[in-house]
Short mmCIF file of C-alpha atoms in Angstrom, two decimals:
data_model
loop_
_atom_site.label_atom_id
_atom_site.label_comp_id
_atom_site.label_asym_id
_atom_site.label_seq_id
_atom_site.Cartn_x
_atom_site.Cartn_y
_atom_site.Cartn_z
CA MET A 1 24.19 2.27 13.50
CA LYS A 2 21.22 2.51 15.84
CA LEU A 3 18.03 4.47 15.22
CA THR A 4 17.01 6.67 18.13
CA LEU A 5 13.23 7.00 18.02
CA PRO A 6 11.80 10.38 19.09
CA ASP A 7 9.30 10.39 21.94
CA THR A 8 6.69 12.01 19.71
CA ALA A 9 6.06 11.99 16.00
CA PRO A 10 7.35 14.98 14.04
CA HIS A 11 4.69 17.46 12.90
CA LEU A 12 4.30 16.67 9.20
CA PRO A 13 1.11 18.35 7.90
CA SER A 14 1.70 16.93 4.42
CA ALA A 15 1.95 13.31 5.55
CA PRO A 16 -0.91 11.16 4.23
CA LEU A 17 -3.41 9.74 6.72
CA HIS A 18 -3.24 6.33 5.12
CA GLY A 19 -0.43 3.83 5.21
CA PHE A 20 0.58 0.39 6.33
CA GLY A 21 -1.52 -1.03 9.14
CA ARG A 22 -3.66 2.07 9.59
CA CYS A 23 -5.98 4.08 7.43
CA ALA A 24 -8.42 6.97 7.59
CA CYS A 25 -8.52 7.40 3.87
CA HIS A 26 -11.58 5.54 2.61
CA PRO A 27 -14.10 8.23 1.69
CA ALA A 28 -17.59 7.64 0.42
CA GLY A 29 -17.62 5.41 -2.63
CA ALA A 30 -19.43 2.71 -4.52
CA PRO A 31 -19.56 -0.92 -3.39
CA PRO A 32 -16.47 -3.01 -4.14
CA THR A 33 -16.30 -4.45 -7.63
CA ARG A 34 -12.68 -5.45 -8.11
CA ARG A 35 -11.81 -9.10 -8.48
CA LEU A 36 -8.51 -10.73 -7.56
CA PHE A 37 -7.28 -14.02 -8.93
CA THR A 38 -4.26 -16.22 -8.24
CA GLY A 39 -2.64 -18.64 -10.60
CA LEU A 40 -2.36 -18.53 -14.40
CA LEU A 41 -5.10 -16.70 -16.31
CA LEU A 42 -5.06 -17.24 -20.04
CA GLY A 43 -4.92 -14.13 -22.20
CA GLY A 44 -8.35 -13.10 -23.47
CA ALA A 45 -10.25 -15.03 -20.82
CA ALA A 46 -11.79 -11.84 -19.46
CA ALA A 47 -11.54 -8.17 -20.35
CA GLY A 48 -9.11 -6.19 -18.23
CA VAL A 49 -7.31 -9.24 -16.81
CA LEU A 50 -3.57 -9.13 -16.21
CA ALA A 51 -2.47 -12.58 -17.41
CA GLN A 52 0.69 -13.94 -15.80
CA ASP A 53 1.79 -16.61 -13.40
CA GLY A 54 1.45 -15.76 -9.73
CA VAL A 55 -1.12 -13.12 -8.80
CA SER A 56 -3.39 -11.64 -11.46
CA VAL A 57 -5.98 -8.90 -11.22
CA LYS A 58 -9.06 -7.75 -13.05
CA ASP A 59 -10.93 -4.45 -13.11
CA ASP A 60 -14.60 -4.59 -14.03
CA SER A 61 -16.47 -1.80 -15.78
CA ALA A 62 -17.32 0.11 -12.60
CA THR A 63 -13.69 0.27 -11.48
CA LYS A 64 -12.53 1.27 -14.96
CA LEU A 65 -15.14 4.03 -15.09
CA ALA A 66 -14.11 5.33 -11.66
CA LYS A 67 -10.51 5.63 -12.79
CA LYS A 68 -11.58 7.46 -15.95
CA LEU A 69 -13.21 10.18 -13.84
CA VAL A 70 -9.81 11.28 -12.51
CA SER A 71 -6.65 11.76 -14.58
CA ALA A 72 -3.69 9.53 -13.70
CA GLU A 73 -1.33 12.40 -14.48
CA GLN A 74 -3.13 14.73 -12.08
CA VAL A 75 -3.09 12.20 -9.26
CA GLU A 76 0.60 11.45 -9.79
CA ARG A 77 1.51 15.15 -9.88
CA ALA A 78 -0.43 15.73 -6.69
CA GLY A 79 1.29 12.77 -5.03
CA ALA A 80 4.72 14.03 -6.05
CA ALA A 81 3.99 17.54 -4.76
CA GLN A 82 2.65 16.28 -1.43
CA TYR A 83 5.60 13.92 -1.01
CA ALA A 84 8.12 16.67 -1.75
CA GLN A 85 6.42 18.94 0.77
CA MET A 86 6.43 16.21 3.42
CA MET A 87 10.12 15.46 2.86
CA GLY A 88 10.83 19.17 3.17
CA GLU A 89 8.95 19.30 6.47
CA ALA A 90 10.85 16.26 7.73
CA GLN A 91 14.15 17.84 6.68
CA GLN A 92 13.35 21.07 8.52
CA GLN A 93 12.64 19.11 11.71
CA ARG A 94 15.73 16.94 11.27
CA ALA A 95 13.47 13.91 10.98
CA LEU A 96 14.66 12.87 7.52
CA VAL A 97 17.20 10.07 7.96
CA PRO A 98 20.37 10.72 5.90
CA ALA A 99 20.86 8.81 2.66
CA LYS A 100 24.06 7.19 3.94
CA HIS A 101 22.37 5.61 6.95
CA PRO A 102 22.45 1.78 6.66
CA GLN A 103 18.66 1.53 7.02
CA VAL A 104 18.10 3.98 4.16
CA GLU A 105 20.55 1.99 2.05
CA ARG A 106 18.62 -1.12 3.02
CA LEU A 107 15.27 0.30 1.96
CA ARG A 108 16.62 1.58 -1.34
CA TYR A 109 18.34 -1.70 -2.11
CA ILE A 110 15.13 -3.67 -1.50
CA GLY A 111 13.19 -1.14 -3.56
CA GLN A 112 15.57 -1.53 -6.49
CA ARG A 113 15.00 -5.28 -6.42
CA LEU A 114 11.20 -4.90 -6.45
CA LEU A 115 10.86 -2.24 -9.14
CA PRO A 116 11.68 -4.37 -12.22
CA PHE A 117 8.54 -6.43 -11.55
CA THR A 118 6.08 -3.54 -11.29
CA GLN A 119 5.37 -2.83 -14.95
CA PRO A 120 3.10 -5.82 -15.68
CA PHE A 121 0.72 -4.43 -13.04
CA ASN A 122 0.83 -0.87 -14.41
CA ALA A 123 2.62 0.22 -17.57
CA ARG A 124 2.86 3.77 -16.23
CA ALA A 125 5.32 2.57 -13.59
CA ARG A 126 8.03 2.64 -16.25
CA GLN A 127 7.97 6.45 -16.28
CA TRP A 128 7.54 7.07 -12.57
CA ARG A 129 10.37 8.81 -10.71
CA TRP A 130 10.63 6.38 -7.83
CA GLU A 131 11.90 7.63 -4.47
CA VAL A 132 12.48 5.85 -1.15
CA ASN A 133 13.05 7.77 2.08
CA LEU A 134 13.07 7.09 5.81
CA VAL A 135 11.44 9.44 8.33
CA ASN A 136 12.38 9.28 12.01
CA SER A 137 9.02 8.84 13.71
CA PRO A 138 7.79 6.33 16.34
CA GLN A 139 4.72 5.52 14.22
CA LEU A 140 4.33 2.06 12.73
CA ASN A 141 3.78 3.20 9.19
CA ALA A 142 4.94 3.18 5.60
CA PHE A 143 3.30 4.31 2.37
CA CYS A 144 3.73 4.69 -1.37
CA MET A 145 2.07 7.73 -2.92
CA PRO A 146 0.79 7.71 -6.51
CA GLY A 147 3.69 7.86 -8.91
CA GLY A 148 6.06 5.76 -6.80
CA LYS A 149 6.93 7.96 -3.83
CA ILE A 150 7.80 5.62 -0.93
CA ALA A 151 8.42 6.47 2.72
CA PHE A 152 9.02 4.29 5.77
CA TYR A 153 8.88 5.47 9.37
CA THR A 154 11.63 4.30 11.70
CA GLY A 155 9.03 3.09 14.20
CA ILE A 156 7.90 0.23 11.99
CA LEU A 157 11.48 -0.95 11.43
CA VAL A 158 12.53 -0.76 15.07
CA LYS A 159 9.40 -1.78 16.97
CA LEU A 160 8.66 -4.77 14.73
CA GLU A 161 12.35 -5.69 14.30
CA LEU A 162 11.74 -6.37 10.63
CA ASN A 163 14.02 -8.62 8.63
CA ASP A 164 14.61 -7.96 4.93
CA ASP A 165 11.84 -10.32 3.80
CA GLU A 166 9.32 -8.52 6.04
CA VAL A 167 10.48 -5.11 4.79
CA ALA A 168 9.98 -6.38 1.24
CA ALA A 169 6.46 -7.55 2.15
CA ILE A 170 5.55 -4.09 3.43
CA MET A 171 7.18 -2.29 0.53
CA GLY A 172 5.53 -4.60 -2.00
CA HIS A 173 2.17 -4.01 -0.31
CA GLU A 174 2.54 -0.24 -0.50
CA ILE A 175 3.84 -0.30 -4.08
CA ALA A 176 0.80 -2.39 -4.99
CA HIS A 177 -1.52 0.40 -3.82
CA ALA A 178 0.23 2.76 -6.25
CA LEU A 179 0.31 0.25 -9.11
CA ARG A 180 -3.38 -0.52 -8.79
CA GLU A 181 -4.14 3.21 -8.48
CA HIS A 182 -6.30 2.76 -5.40
CA ALA A 183 -6.14 6.47 -4.58
CA ARG A 184 -7.26 7.40 -8.10
CA GLU A 185 -10.08 4.87 -7.95
CA ARG A 186 -11.29 6.17 -4.59
CA MET A 187 -11.26 9.71 -5.90
CA GLY A 188 -13.33 8.68 -8.91
CA LYS A 189 -15.85 6.74 -6.84
CA THR A 190 -16.10 9.59 -4.36
CA ALA A 191 -16.86 12.01 -7.19
CA ALA A 192 -19.45 9.64 -8.68
CA THR A 193 -21.10 9.04 -5.31
CA ARG A 194 -21.37 12.74 -4.53
CA ILE A 195 -22.93 13.43 -7.90
CA GLY A 196 -25.40 10.57 -7.44
CA ALA A 197 -26.27 11.59 -3.87
CA ASN A 198 -26.97 15.18 -4.86
CA VAL A 199 -29.19 14.12 -7.75
CA LEU A 200 -31.15 11.57 -5.70
CA SER A 201 -31.56 13.99 -2.81
CA ALA A 202 -32.97 16.64 -5.13
CA VAL A 203 -35.38 14.16 -6.75
CA LEU A 204 -36.67 12.93 -3.37
CA GLY A 205 -36.81 16.43 -1.88
CA LEU A 206 -34.65 15.36 1.07
CA GLY A 207 -32.40 18.43 1.17
CA ASN A 208 -29.30 18.41 3.37
CA LEU A 209 -30.75 15.71 5.64
CA GLY A 210 -30.99 13.40 2.67
CA ASP A 211 -27.42 14.21 1.66
CA ALA A 212 -26.15 13.33 5.14
CA ALA A 213 -28.03 10.02 5.19
CA LEU A 214 -26.79 9.04 1.77
CA GLN A 215 -23.22 9.95 2.65
CA MET A 216 -23.40 7.83 5.81
CA GLY A 217 -24.69 4.89 3.83
CA ALA A 218 -21.95 5.31 1.27
CA GLN A 219 -19.33 5.35 4.02
CA LEU A 220 -20.63 2.05 5.37
CA LEU A 221 -20.29 0.60 1.90
CA THR A 222 -16.67 1.67 1.78
CA LEU A 223 -15.76 -0.61 4.67
CA LYS A 224 -15.67 -3.62 2.40
CA PHE A 225 -14.14 -1.58 -0.37
CA GLY A 226 -11.25 -0.66 1.92
CA ARG A 227 -10.70 -4.25 2.96
CA GLU A 228 -10.60 -5.36 -0.66
CA ASP A 229 -7.93 -2.77 -1.46
CA GLU A 230 -5.83 -4.01 1.43
CA SER A 231 -6.26 -7.67 0.53
CA GLU A 232 -5.32 -6.97 -3.06
CA ALA A 233 -2.22 -5.07 -1.95
CA ASP A 234 -1.20 -7.93 0.36
CA LEU A 235 -1.28 -10.50 -2.43
CA ILE A 236 0.30 -8.35 -5.14
CA GLY A 237 2.98 -7.42 -2.62
CA MET A 238 3.67 -11.13 -2.12
CA ASP A 239 4.04 -11.56 -5.88
CA LEU A 240 6.48 -8.65 -6.19
CA SER A 241 8.62 -9.67 -3.23
CA ALA A 242 8.74 -13.33 -4.34
CA ARG A 243 9.94 -12.36 -7.82
CA ALA A 244 12.58 -10.13 -6.19
CA GLY A 245 13.93 -13.08 -4.20
CA TYR A 246 12.32 -12.37 -0.82
CA SER A 247 10.35 -15.08 0.94
CA PRO A 248 6.58 -14.59 0.54
CA GLN A 249 6.09 -16.41 3.85
CA ALA A 250 7.30 -13.24 5.53
CA GLY A 251 3.76 -11.91 5.29
CA VAL A 252 2.70 -14.37 7.97
CA SER A 253 5.36 -13.36 10.51
CA LEU A 254 4.80 -9.70 9.63
CA TRP A 255 1.10 -9.80 10.50
CA GLN A 256 1.78 -11.81 13.61
CA LYS A 257 4.07 -8.98 14.75
CA MET A 258 1.47 -6.37 13.76
CA GLY A 259 -1.13 -8.27 15.75
CA ALA A 260 1.06 -8.25 18.83
CA GLN A 261 1.49 -4.47 18.47
CA ASN A 262 -2.21 -3.81 17.88
CA LYS A 263 -3.80 -5.60 20.81
CA GLY A 264 -7.28 -4.27 21.41
CA ALA A 265 -7.83 -3.39 17.76
CA PRO A 266 -11.52 -3.19 16.72
CA PRO A 267 -13.20 -6.29 15.27
CA GLN A 268 -12.99 -6.69 11.53
CA TRP A 269 -16.56 -5.54 10.85
CA LEU A 270 -15.77 -2.16 12.43
CA SER A 271 -12.54 -1.65 10.50
CA THR A 272 -11.65 -0.64 6.96
CA HIS A 273 -8.88 -3.26 7.09
CA PRO A 274 -9.09 -7.05 7.16
CA SER A 275 -8.24 -8.44 10.57
CA GLY A 276 -4.77 -9.88 11.11
CA PRO A 277 -5.97 -13.51 11.23
CA THR A 278 -7.95 -12.97 8.00
CA ARG A 279 -4.91 -11.55 6.26
CA ILE A 280 -2.74 -14.43 7.46
CA ARG A 281 -5.25 -16.97 6.15
CA ASP A 282 -5.37 -15.22 2.76
CA ILE A 283 -1.58 -15.06 2.59
CA GLU A 284 -1.22 -18.74 3.49
CA ALA A 285 -3.81 -19.68 0.85
CA THR A 286 -1.83 -17.78 -1.80
CA LEU A 287 1.60 -19.15 -0.89
CA PRO A 288 1.38 -22.16 -3.24
CA LYS A 289 0.89 -19.76 -6.14
CA VAL A 290 3.85 -17.50 -5.38
CA GLU A 291 6.38 -19.87 -3.81
CA PRO A 292 7.38 -21.17 -7.28
CA LEU A 293 8.23 -17.57 -8.22
CA PHE A 294 10.45 -17.30 -5.15
CA ALA A 295 12.08 -20.67 -5.83
CA LYS A 296 13.28 -19.62 -9.28
CA ALA A 297 14.04 -15.97 -8.45
CA ALA A 298 17.56 -14.60 -8.15
CA LYS A 299 18.22 -14.05 -4.46
CA PRO A 300 19.53 -10.80 -2.96
CA ASP A 301 23.32 -10.53 -2.82
CA ARG A 302 23.08 -8.33 0.27
CA ARG A 303 21.38 -8.85 3.60
CA PHE A 304 21.00 -6.08 6.15
CA ALA A 305 20.94 -5.99 9.93
CA VAL A 306 17.63 -5.60 11.73
CA ALA A 307 17.10 -2.00 12.88
CA LYS A 308 17.70 -1.51 16.57
CA GLY A 309 16.52 1.38 18.72
#
């Protein structure tokens, strides 16, 4: 069954601004402090380290503190409410692809294969009410809201002609954002930065002008912070998809396709995202760590046709 892309995107006021391959969601925050590791990390080697084969992560004290400033439950409830509202808007505009469509079945099948491997990265994932839906929009986008609410847009499936391994790479990437609570961390760092800016401005007697200058500086700092989020999500996504039996090498072909679609994109130093070549280099450097996971993983018993417009 073909997917007929609309000429324009549906009007979905509740849709998040962030998502795969594009983002306008990195507000003012502190400099990046997260560290990402690959390979085996022995338990107890460092506080806050997830010790397992494949990709491992560590939060330092600044990241932990930022997350403590915002409740996980509140963020997840907000994500669920926003997602439900967006799906309702899509349904009203007949942009929500029916559950029986082969591409929806495809997304949900791949999601079910990835989910068993999420809990080591976030114990809360066990209690999340995961959802996967497909919205008929020409945009090249997908996202996973806090609490496991996943949506793909038909544009990314059709225009990139994604195979199952590439879909798994995108879905793993977006799930990783939710598992690592990047939205919660940004909210906490934004709150901390605003508090600090107001206090410093008052001490220096800078008034509103001082606030504006400090906010601009904080936004510049978030450029690297945004890139680090994206890089972390790329590598954790590789880990999840490899364990689920999808080739982690798909990340390379995926970003080659994204690069072909995004000709004329700004240079890396002007973007909140790593450039395509940078991402490909990072993915290729991590392949030796995750290919053993793929080699021993149970492979999918179903393969789906590439979406055609």
